[in-house]
mmCIF file of C-alpha atoms in Angstrom:
data_model
loop_
_atom_site.group_PDB
_atom_site.id
_atom_site.type_symbol
_atom_site.label_atom_id
_atom_site.label_comp_id
_atom_site.label_asym_id
_atom_site.label_seq_id
_atom_site.Cartn_x
_atom_site.Cartn_y
_atom_site.Cartn_z
ATOM 1 C CA TRP K 1 0.069 -0.028 0.006
ATOM 2 C CA GLN K 2 1.033 3.549 -0.326
ATOM 3 C CA LEU K 3 -0.008 7.024 0.967
ATOM 4 C CA ASP K 4 -0.100 10.285 -1.078
ATOM 5 C CA LEU K 5 2.131 12.711 0.968
ATOM 6 C CA THR K 6 1.646 15.551 -1.566
ATOM 7 C CA PRO K 7 -0.868 17.604 0.657
ATOM 8 C CA TYR K 8 1.479 17.551 3.679
ATOM 9 C CA VAL K 9 4.702 18.512 1.892
ATOM 10 C CA VAL K 10 6.038 21.956 2.738
ATOM 11 C CA PRO K 11 7.618 23.298 -0.481
ATOM 12 C CA GLY K 12 10.923 24.777 0.188
ATOM 13 C CA GLY K 13 10.635 23.954 3.809
ATOM 14 C CA GLU K 14 11.091 21.111 6.084
ATOM 15 C CA THR K 15 8.733 18.106 6.304
ATOM 16 C CA GLN K 16 8.829 15.487 9.048
ATOM 17 C CA LEU K 17 7.453 12.031 8.587
ATOM 18 C CA ALA K 18 6.472 10.316 11.871
ATOM 19 C CA ILE K 19 5.536 6.682 11.885
ATOM 20 C CA ARG K 20 4.006 4.965 14.743
ATOM 21 C CA LEU K 21 3.992 1.199 15.135
ATOM 22 C CA ASP K 22 1.745 -0.965 17.158
ATOM 23 C CA ASN K 23 3.037 -4.434 17.581
ATOM 24 C CA PRO K 24 0.887 -6.045 20.468
ATOM 25 C CA PRO K 25 1.491 -9.496 21.992
ATOM 26 C CA ASP K 26 -0.213 -12.431 20.355
ATOM 27 C CA SER K 27 -0.637 -10.603 17.075
ATOM 28 C CA SER K 28 0.572 -13.755 15.261
ATOM 29 C CA ARG K 29 1.333 -17.414 15.931
ATOM 30 C CA TRP K 30 5.029 -16.685 15.403
ATOM 31 C CA TYR K 31 7.370 -13.785 15.895
ATOM 32 C CA PRO K 32 6.696 -11.377 12.932
ATOM 33 C CA GLY K 33 9.343 -8.860 13.776
ATOM 34 C CA ALA K 34 8.558 -5.437 15.405
ATOM 35 C CA GLY K 35 8.983 -2.140 13.454
ATOM 36 C CA ILE K 36 9.704 -1.778 9.715
ATOM 37 C CA TYR K 37 11.521 -4.968 8.631
ATOM 38 C CA ARG K 38 11.091 -4.318 4.908
ATOM 39 C CA ASN K 39 12.001 -1.633 2.476
ATOM 40 C CA VAL K 40 10.058 1.429 2.148
ATOM 41 C CA TRP K 41 10.235 3.721 -0.963
ATOM 42 C CA LEU K 42 9.608 7.451 -1.280
ATOM 43 C CA ILE K 43 8.208 7.908 -4.840
ATOM 44 C CA LYS K 44 8.349 11.209 -6.613
ATOM 45 C CA THR K 45 6.424 11.615 -10.034
ATOM 46 C CA GLN K 46 4.874 14.164 -12.176
ATOM 47 C CA PRO K 47 0.940 14.594 -11.990
ATOM 48 C CA VAL K 48 0.518 12.335 -15.114
ATOM 49 C CA HIS K 49 2.213 8.944 -14.342
ATOM 50 C CA VAL K 50 1.685 5.095 -14.290
ATOM 51 C CA GLY K 51 -0.509 4.236 -11.507
ATOM 52 C CA GLN K 52 0.607 2.049 -8.520
ATOM 53 C CA TRP K 53 1.131 -1.459 -9.813
ATOM 54 C CA GLY K 54 -0.479 0.050 -12.891
ATOM 55 C CA THR K 55 0.721 -2.501 -15.483
ATOM 56 C CA PHE K 56 -0.826 -5.805 -16.122
ATOM 57 C CA LEU K 57 1.072 -8.246 -18.696
ATOM 58 C CA THR K 58 -0.085 -11.436 -20.018
ATOM 59 C CA THR K 59 1.238 -13.945 -22.579
ATOM 60 C CA PRO K 60 -1.842 -15.874 -23.632
ATOM 61 C CA GLN K 61 -0.384 -17.630 -26.670
ATOM 62 C CA VAL K 62 3.256 -19.089 -26.245
ATOM 63 C CA SER K 63 5.318 -21.351 -28.344
ATOM 64 C CA ASP K 64 9.078 -21.646 -29.315
ATOM 65 C CA VAL K 65 8.237 -19.817 -32.516
ATOM 66 C CA SER K 66 6.336 -16.853 -31.283
ATOM 67 C CA ALA K 67 4.462 -15.335 -28.244
ATOM 68 C CA THR K 68 1.672 -12.882 -27.842
ATOM 69 C CA ILE K 69 2.407 -10.210 -25.356
ATOM 70 C CA ASN K 70 -0.633 -8.193 -24.081
ATOM 71 C CA LEU K 71 0.018 -5.124 -21.889
ATOM 72 C CA ALA K 72 -2.595 -2.914 -19.946
ATOM 73 C CA VAL K 73 -1.266 0.295 -18.674
ATOM 74 C CA THR K 74 -3.278 2.462 -16.035
ATOM 75 C CA VAL K 75 -2.359 6.156 -16.357
ATOM 76 C CA ASP K 76 -3.062 8.325 -13.200
ATOM 77 C CA ASN K 77 -3.763 12.164 -13.462
ATOM 78 C CA ASP K 78 -3.401 13.777 -10.083
ATOM 79 C CA SER K 79 -3.720 17.323 -11.695
ATOM 80 C CA LYS K 80 -6.806 19.527 -11.415
ATOM 81 C CA THR K 81 -7.167 19.571 -15.241
ATOM 82 C CA ASP K 82 -7.734 16.963 -17.898
ATOM 83 C CA ALA K 83 -4.643 15.829 -19.657
ATOM 84 C CA MET K 84 -3.543 14.182 -22.939
ATOM 85 C CA ALA K 85 -0.614 11.592 -22.742
ATOM 86 C CA ASP K 86 1.233 9.255 -25.316
ATOM 87 C CA VAL K 87 2.046 5.924 -23.973
ATOM 88 C CA ILE K 88 4.607 3.577 -25.638
ATOM 89 C CA THR K 89 6.221 0.485 -24.422
ATOM 90 C CA GLU K 90 9.695 -1.146 -25.530
ATOM 91 C CA ILE K 91 10.591 -4.707 -24.554
ATOM 92 C CA PHE K 92 14.222 -5.792 -23.768
ATOM 93 C CA ALA K 93 15.576 -9.112 -22.980
ATOM 94 C CA LEU K 94 17.308 -9.297 -19.504
ATOM 95 C CA ASP K 95 20.471 -11.107 -18.791
ATOM 96 C CA THR K 96 21.174 -13.491 -15.651
ATOM 97 C CA ASP K 97 21.640 -10.517 -13.438
ATOM 98 C CA GLY K 98 18.387 -8.810 -14.448
ATOM 99 C CA LYS K 99 19.935 -6.162 -16.811
ATOM 100 C CA PRO K 100 18.530 -5.102 -20.106
ATOM 101 C CA THR K 101 20.698 -6.401 -23.060
ATOM 102 C CA GLY K 102 20.909 -4.679 -26.467
ATOM 103 C CA LYS K 103 18.170 -3.108 -28.353
ATOM 104 C CA ALA K 104 14.573 -3.403 -27.998
ATOM 105 C CA VAL K 105 13.149 -6.875 -29.238
ATOM 106 C CA ALA K 106 9.643 -5.551 -29.643
ATOM 107 C CA THR K 107 7.727 -2.410 -29.302
ATOM 108 C CA ILE K 108 4.012 -1.977 -28.348
ATOM 109 C CA LYS K 109 3.096 1.133 -30.499
ATOM 110 C CA SER K 110 2.192 4.497 -29.116
ATOM 111 C CA THR K 111 -1.275 5.204 -27.871
ATOM 112 C CA THR K 112 -2.734 8.775 -27.080
ATOM 113 C CA VAL K 113 -4.921 8.675 -23.999
ATOM 114 C CA SER K 114 -7.212 11.414 -22.595
ATOM 115 C CA VAL K 115 -7.266 11.318 -18.709
ATOM 116 C CA ALA K 116 -9.687 13.233 -16.787
ATOM 117 C CA ALA K 117 -8.668 15.334 -13.673
ATOM 118 C CA GLN K 118 -8.112 13.411 -10.514
ATOM 119 C CA SER K 119 -8.770 10.181 -12.239
ATOM 120 C CA ASN K 120 -7.255 7.524 -14.365
ATOM 121 C CA ALA K 121 -7.461 5.736 -17.742
ATOM 122 C CA THR K 122 -6.277 2.427 -19.013
ATOM 123 C CA VAL K 123 -4.826 1.833 -22.458
ATOM 124 C CA SER K 124 -4.038 -1.702 -23.803
ATOM 125 C CA GLY K 125 -1.637 -2.899 -26.508
ATOM 126 C CA SER K 126 -0.270 -5.875 -28.055
ATOM 127 C CA VAL K 127 2.644 -7.293 -29.892
ATOM 128 C CA VAL K 128 3.988 -10.724 -31.251
ATOM 129 C CA LEU K 129 7.512 -11.630 -30.281
ATOM 130 C CA ALA K 130 9.317 -13.994 -32.622
ATOM 131 C CA ASN K 131 11.447 -16.685 -31.204
ATOM 132 C CA PRO K 132 10.964 -15.957 -27.530
ATOM 133 C CA LYS K 133 13.131 -17.236 -24.902
ATOM 134 C CA LEU K 134 10.873 -18.944 -22.504
ATOM 135 C CA TRP K 135 10.854 -18.744 -18.735
ATOM 136 C CA GLY K 136 10.694 -22.093 -16.780
ATOM 137 C CA PRO K 137 12.339 -23.861 -13.729
ATOM 138 C CA PRO K 138 15.838 -25.146 -13.896
ATOM 139 C CA PRO K 139 17.409 -27.662 -14.592
ATOM 140 C CA GLN K 140 14.873 -28.563 -17.301
ATOM 141 C CA GLN K 141 14.425 -25.177 -18.483
ATOM 142 C CA LYS K 142 15.922 -21.653 -18.249
ATOM 143 C CA ALA K 143 14.438 -18.623 -16.342
ATOM 144 C CA ASN K 144 14.657 -16.279 -19.158
ATOM 145 C CA ARG K 145 13.096 -12.957 -18.645
ATOM 146 C CA TYR K 146 12.084 -9.640 -20.258
ATOM 147 C CA VAL K 147 11.401 -6.086 -19.198
ATOM 148 C CA ALA K 148 8.650 -3.837 -20.687
ATOM 149 C CA VAL K 149 9.683 -0.244 -20.325
ATOM 150 C CA THR K 150 6.617 1.996 -20.652
ATOM 151 C CA THR K 151 7.233 5.681 -21.338
ATOM 152 C CA ILE K 152 4.517 8.475 -20.792
ATOM 153 C CA SER K 153 5.001 11.720 -22.746
ATOM 154 C CA GLN K 154 3.186 14.981 -22.771
ATOM 155 C CA SER K 155 3.972 17.385 -25.630
ATOM 156 C CA ARG K 156 6.840 15.089 -26.610
ATOM 157 C CA LYS K 157 8.349 15.425 -23.190
ATOM 158 C CA THR K 158 8.737 12.335 -21.028
ATOM 159 C CA VAL K 159 6.926 12.617 -17.767
ATOM 160 C CA ASP K 160 7.265 9.003 -16.488
ATOM 161 C CA ARG K 161 9.092 5.799 -17.186
ATOM 162 C CA TYR K 162 7.918 2.576 -15.536
ATOM 163 C CA GLU K 163 9.522 -0.873 -15.859
ATOM 164 C CA THR K 164 7.685 -4.251 -15.706
ATOM 165 C CA ARG K 165 9.746 -7.410 -15.439
ATOM 166 C CA PHE K 166 8.171 -10.559 -16.764
ATOM 167 C CA GLY K 167 8.732 -14.054 -18.225
ATOM 168 C CA ILE K 168 7.180 -15.750 -21.246
ATOM 169 C CA ARG K 169 5.804 -19.195 -20.272
ATOM 170 C CA SER K 170 2.750 -21.314 -20.514
ATOM 171 C CA ILE K 171 1.053 -23.014 -17.586
ATOM 172 C CA GLU K 172 -1.240 -26.008 -17.640
ATOM 173 C CA CYS K 173 -2.570 -28.260 -14.886
ATOM 174 C CA LYS K 174 -3.412 -31.786 -16.217
ATOM 175 C CA LEU K 175 -4.443 -34.893 -14.454
ATOM 176 C CA ASP K 176 -0.896 -36.098 -14.275
ATOM 177 C CA GLY K 177 0.576 -32.855 -12.888
ATOM 178 C CA LEU K 178 1.797 -29.491 -13.838
ATOM 179 C CA TYR K 179 3.036 -28.580 -17.346
ATOM 180 C CA VAL K 180 5.290 -25.533 -17.939
ATOM 181 C CA ASN K 181 5.967 -24.677 -21.675
ATOM 182 C CA GLY K 182 4.536 -28.112 -22.581
ATOM 183 C CA GLU K 183 6.882 -30.056 -20.277
ATOM 184 C CA ARG K 184 5.841 -32.062 -17.209
ATOM 185 C CA ILE K 185 7.385 -30.556 -14.125
ATOM 186 C CA ARG K 186 7.521 -32.278 -10.775
ATOM 187 C CA ILE K 187 7.095 -29.805 -8.056
ATOM 188 C CA GLN K 188 9.628 -30.242 -5.132
ATOM 189 C CA GLY K 189 8.758 -27.480 -2.848
ATOM 190 C CA VAL K 190 8.983 -26.151 0.629
ATOM 191 C CA ASP K 191 6.972 -23.877 2.820
ATOM 192 C CA ARG K 192 9.190 -20.809 3.426
ATOM 193 C CA HIS K 193 8.559 -18.491 6.337
ATOM 194 C CA CYS K 194 9.683 -14.781 6.095
ATOM 195 C CA ASP K 195 12.414 -14.945 8.689
ATOM 196 C CA LEU K 196 16.032 -15.663 7.855
ATOM 197 C CA GLY K 197 16.869 -17.939 10.805
ATOM 198 C CA ALA K 198 19.306 -16.408 13.238
ATOM 199 C CA LEU K 199 19.597 -13.332 11.147
ATOM 200 C CA GLY K 200 16.026 -12.301 12.143
ATOM 201 C CA THR K 201 13.042 -10.921 10.207
ATOM 202 C CA ALA K 202 14.574 -7.829 8.509
ATOM 203 C CA PHE K 203 14.783 -8.565 4.794
ATOM 204 C CA ASN K 204 18.376 -9.101 3.543
ATOM 205 C CA GLU K 205 18.649 -9.864 -0.204
ATOM 206 C CA ARG K 206 21.761 -11.697 -0.019
ATOM 207 C CA ALA K 207 20.849 -13.907 2.860
ATOM 208 C CA ALA K 208 17.408 -14.708 0.953
ATOM 209 C CA GLU K 209 19.422 -15.422 -2.175
ATOM 210 C CA ARG K 210 21.728 -17.788 -0.304
ATOM 211 C CA GLN K 211 18.782 -19.512 1.244
ATOM 212 C CA LEU K 212 17.212 -20.136 -2.259
ATOM 213 C CA GLN K 213 20.645 -21.354 -3.559
ATOM 214 C CA GLU K 214 20.975 -23.901 -0.690
ATOM 215 C CA LEU K 215 17.428 -25.138 -1.417
ATOM 216 C CA GLN K 216 17.967 -25.321 -5.161
ATOM 217 C CA GLU K 217 21.063 -27.484 -4.640
ATOM 218 C CA MET K 218 18.855 -29.823 -2.586
ATOM 219 C CA GLY K 219 16.591 -30.210 -5.630
ATOM 220 C CA CYS K 220 13.996 -27.732 -4.655
ATOM 221 C CA ASN K 221 12.171 -25.888 -7.299
ATOM 222 C CA GLY K 222 8.929 -24.631 -5.528
ATOM 223 C CA ILE K 223 8.310 -22.196 -2.793
ATOM 224 C CA ARG K 224 5.088 -21.556 -0.710
ATOM 225 C CA THR K 225 5.041 -18.134 1.070
ATOM 226 C CA ALA K 226 4.087 -18.485 4.582
ATOM 227 C CA HIS K 227 1.678 -17.025 5.445
ATOM 228 C CA ASN K 228 1.509 -13.519 4.369
ATOM 229 C CA PRO K 229 2.466 -11.673 1.208
ATOM 230 C CA PRO K 230 6.216 -12.139 0.699
ATOM 231 C CA ALA K 231 8.863 -9.332 0.297
ATOM 232 C CA PRO K 232 8.841 -8.211 -3.418
ATOM 233 C CA GLU K 233 12.524 -8.895 -3.572
ATOM 234 C CA LEU K 234 11.908 -12.538 -2.701
ATOM 235 C CA LEU K 235 9.706 -12.799 -5.833
ATOM 236 C CA GLU K 236 12.297 -11.000 -7.888
ATOM 237 C CA LEU K 237 14.862 -13.740 -6.752
ATOM 238 C CA ALA K 238 12.327 -16.447 -7.582
ATOM 239 C CA ASP K 239 11.927 -15.016 -11.049
ATOM 240 C CA ARG K 240 15.679 -14.780 -11.708
ATOM 241 C CA MET K 241 16.495 -18.154 -10.180
ATOM 242 C CA GLY K 242 13.392 -20.151 -11.597
ATOM 243 C CA PHE K 243 11.497 -21.173 -8.811
ATOM 244 C CA LEU K 244 7.747 -21.866 -8.922
ATOM 245 C CA VAL K 245 5.794 -19.776 -6.303
ATOM 246 C CA MET K 246 2.516 -20.420 -4.522
ATOM 247 C CA ASP K 247 1.832 -17.013 -3.443
ATOM 248 C CA GLU K 248 -0.159 -17.005 0.108
ATOM 249 C CA ILE K 249 -1.853 -14.046 1.746
ATOM 250 C CA PHE K 250 -3.913 -14.963 4.986
ATOM 251 C CA ASP K 251 -3.110 -16.958 8.045
ATOM 252 C CA ALA K 252 -6.420 -16.468 9.587
ATOM 253 C CA TRP K 253 -9.988 -15.265 8.278
ATOM 254 C CA VAL K 254 -12.818 -14.648 10.671
ATOM 255 C CA ARG K 255 -11.879 -17.405 13.233
ATOM 256 C CA GLN K 256 -8.956 -16.387 15.471
ATOM 257 C CA LYS K 257 -5.757 -18.288 16.065
ATOM 258 C CA THR K 258 -4.337 -15.858 18.481
ATOM 259 C CA PRO K 259 -6.270 -12.985 20.229
ATOM 260 C CA PHE K 260 -4.886 -10.015 18.294
ATOM 261 C CA ASP K 261 -4.299 -11.591 14.841
ATOM 262 C CA PHE K 262 -5.856 -10.467 11.574
ATOM 263 C CA HIS K 263 -9.254 -12.009 12.422
ATOM 264 C CA LEU K 264 -10.118 -8.676 14.105
ATOM 265 C CA ILE K 265 -9.985 -6.735 10.772
ATOM 266 C CA PHE K 266 -10.605 -9.481 8.313
ATOM 267 C CA PRO K 267 -14.159 -8.486 7.497
ATOM 268 C CA ASP K 268 -13.363 -4.849 6.792
ATOM 269 C CA TRP K 269 -9.834 -5.431 5.118
ATOM 270 C CA HIS K 270 -9.821 -8.745 3.294
ATOM 271 C CA GLU K 271 -11.062 -7.501 -0.112
ATOM 272 C CA GLN K 272 -8.754 -4.375 -0.309
ATOM 273 C CA ASP K 273 -5.742 -6.446 0.921
ATOM 274 C CA LEU K 274 -6.439 -9.285 -1.419
ATOM 275 C CA ARG K 275 -6.824 -6.863 -4.396
ATOM 276 C CA ALA K 276 -3.606 -5.081 -3.658
ATOM 277 C CA PHE K 277 -1.762 -8.362 -3.075
ATOM 278 C CA ILE K 278 -2.687 -9.759 -6.545
ATOM 279 C CA ARG K 279 -2.017 -6.468 -8.256
ATOM 280 C CA ARG K 280 1.448 -6.256 -6.781
ATOM 281 C CA ASP K 281 2.384 -9.792 -7.766
ATOM 282 C CA ARG K 282 0.563 -10.754 -10.814
ATOM 283 C CA ASN K 283 3.365 -9.882 -13.227
ATOM 284 C CA HIS K 284 5.922 -12.370 -11.663
ATOM 285 C CA PRO K 285 6.457 -15.408 -13.920
ATOM 286 C CA SER K 286 7.298 -17.409 -10.768
ATOM 287 C CA VAL K 287 3.855 -17.103 -9.389
ATOM 288 C CA PHE K 288 1.711 -19.874 -10.774
ATOM 289 C CA LEU K 289 -0.678 -20.542 -7.917
ATOM 290 C CA TRP K 290 -2.556 -18.229 -5.425
ATOM 291 C CA SER K 291 -3.432 -19.242 -1.763
ATOM 292 C CA VAL K 292 -6.111 -17.509 0.172
ATOM 293 C CA GLY K 293 -5.629 -19.363 3.514
ATOM 294 C CA ASN K 294 -3.368 -21.292 5.568
ATOM 295 C CA GLU K 295 -5.025 -24.010 7.649
ATOM 296 C CA VAL K 296 -7.841 -21.671 8.559
ATOM 297 C CA GLY K 297 -10.347 -22.692 11.168
ATOM 298 C CA GLU K 298 -13.298 -22.095 8.717
ATOM 299 C CA GLN K 299 -12.161 -25.223 6.843
ATOM 300 C CA TYR K 300 -13.551 -27.457 9.445
ATOM 301 C CA THR K 301 -16.933 -25.740 9.568
ATOM 302 C CA GLY K 302 -18.601 -26.793 6.513
ATOM 303 C CA ASP K 303 -20.556 -24.437 4.221
ATOM 304 C CA ASP K 304 -19.491 -21.209 6.124
ATOM 305 C CA GLY K 305 -15.744 -21.865 5.355
ATOM 306 C CA ALA K 306 -16.737 -22.912 1.714
ATOM 307 C CA LYS K 307 -18.533 -19.625 1.239
ATOM 308 C CA VAL K 308 -15.669 -17.425 2.420
ATOM 309 C CA ALA K 309 -13.225 -19.314 0.301
ATOM 310 C CA ARG K 310 -15.442 -18.752 -2.754
ATOM 311 C CA ASP K 311 -15.840 -15.102 -2.010
ATOM 312 C CA LEU K 312 -11.981 -14.852 -1.762
ATOM 313 C CA ILE K 313 -11.423 -16.888 -4.994
#
């Protein structure tokens, strides 16, 4: 989630940002860490810009010969007047370190969009990429990736540039298992909690990478996140290293596990949190499965639990 700080900033003056944290006992079944233990970003944009998690990329048709890439871009206009903007996207291949290589391999042509004041608009485009390098789990396949670089211009002046990393792959569930790019893949996974052992809960990219490297050496190719949305950097590592991810959001629904856990606010916040969670993670090629609950009490209560599950799905 993010907050718009614009109304509170003092131009040319000093602005103080104060954050109050409340971490009561029994707020989870395990120690979740107190304070801010993941990265926080301060984002500065022009009034017209790509919205938060404002790109949605899909590859509905995939083969070794060609791949169709569809991209929807949501453009926000935070100004008090209507605005016109040009949106164009170039696609680049990424190397093993996640850096763009060479020239653009494809371009989704420029589209002009009108965005009402204090509102947003979505533009969609498509392109067919010849001879795509597919994403898949090692050792059978390679975790090839691309980046879609979206540029928004007004009066031929660039006002925003937004990157969407992705992989091209097909996913299919059959009676005999999971198929990635037409090849049957045996999932050998683990349930990974957010802590890093003796290092604690604060996210450390190198420590997380080493953890995944150790798992990969053991033959692991799948991760289930437990039991809340993972750090975005973990999914970036999973994309780069070729892990299959079951992305999980809730440890509890309405029925409590501890006195002060998420059940207290589930009725008011599950929809907003689920929507934000999916929008944040939907472009990651590693995510092939979504989980809406971990061993929730409702699963033992018959129709009530089934109804909650259906609503979440």
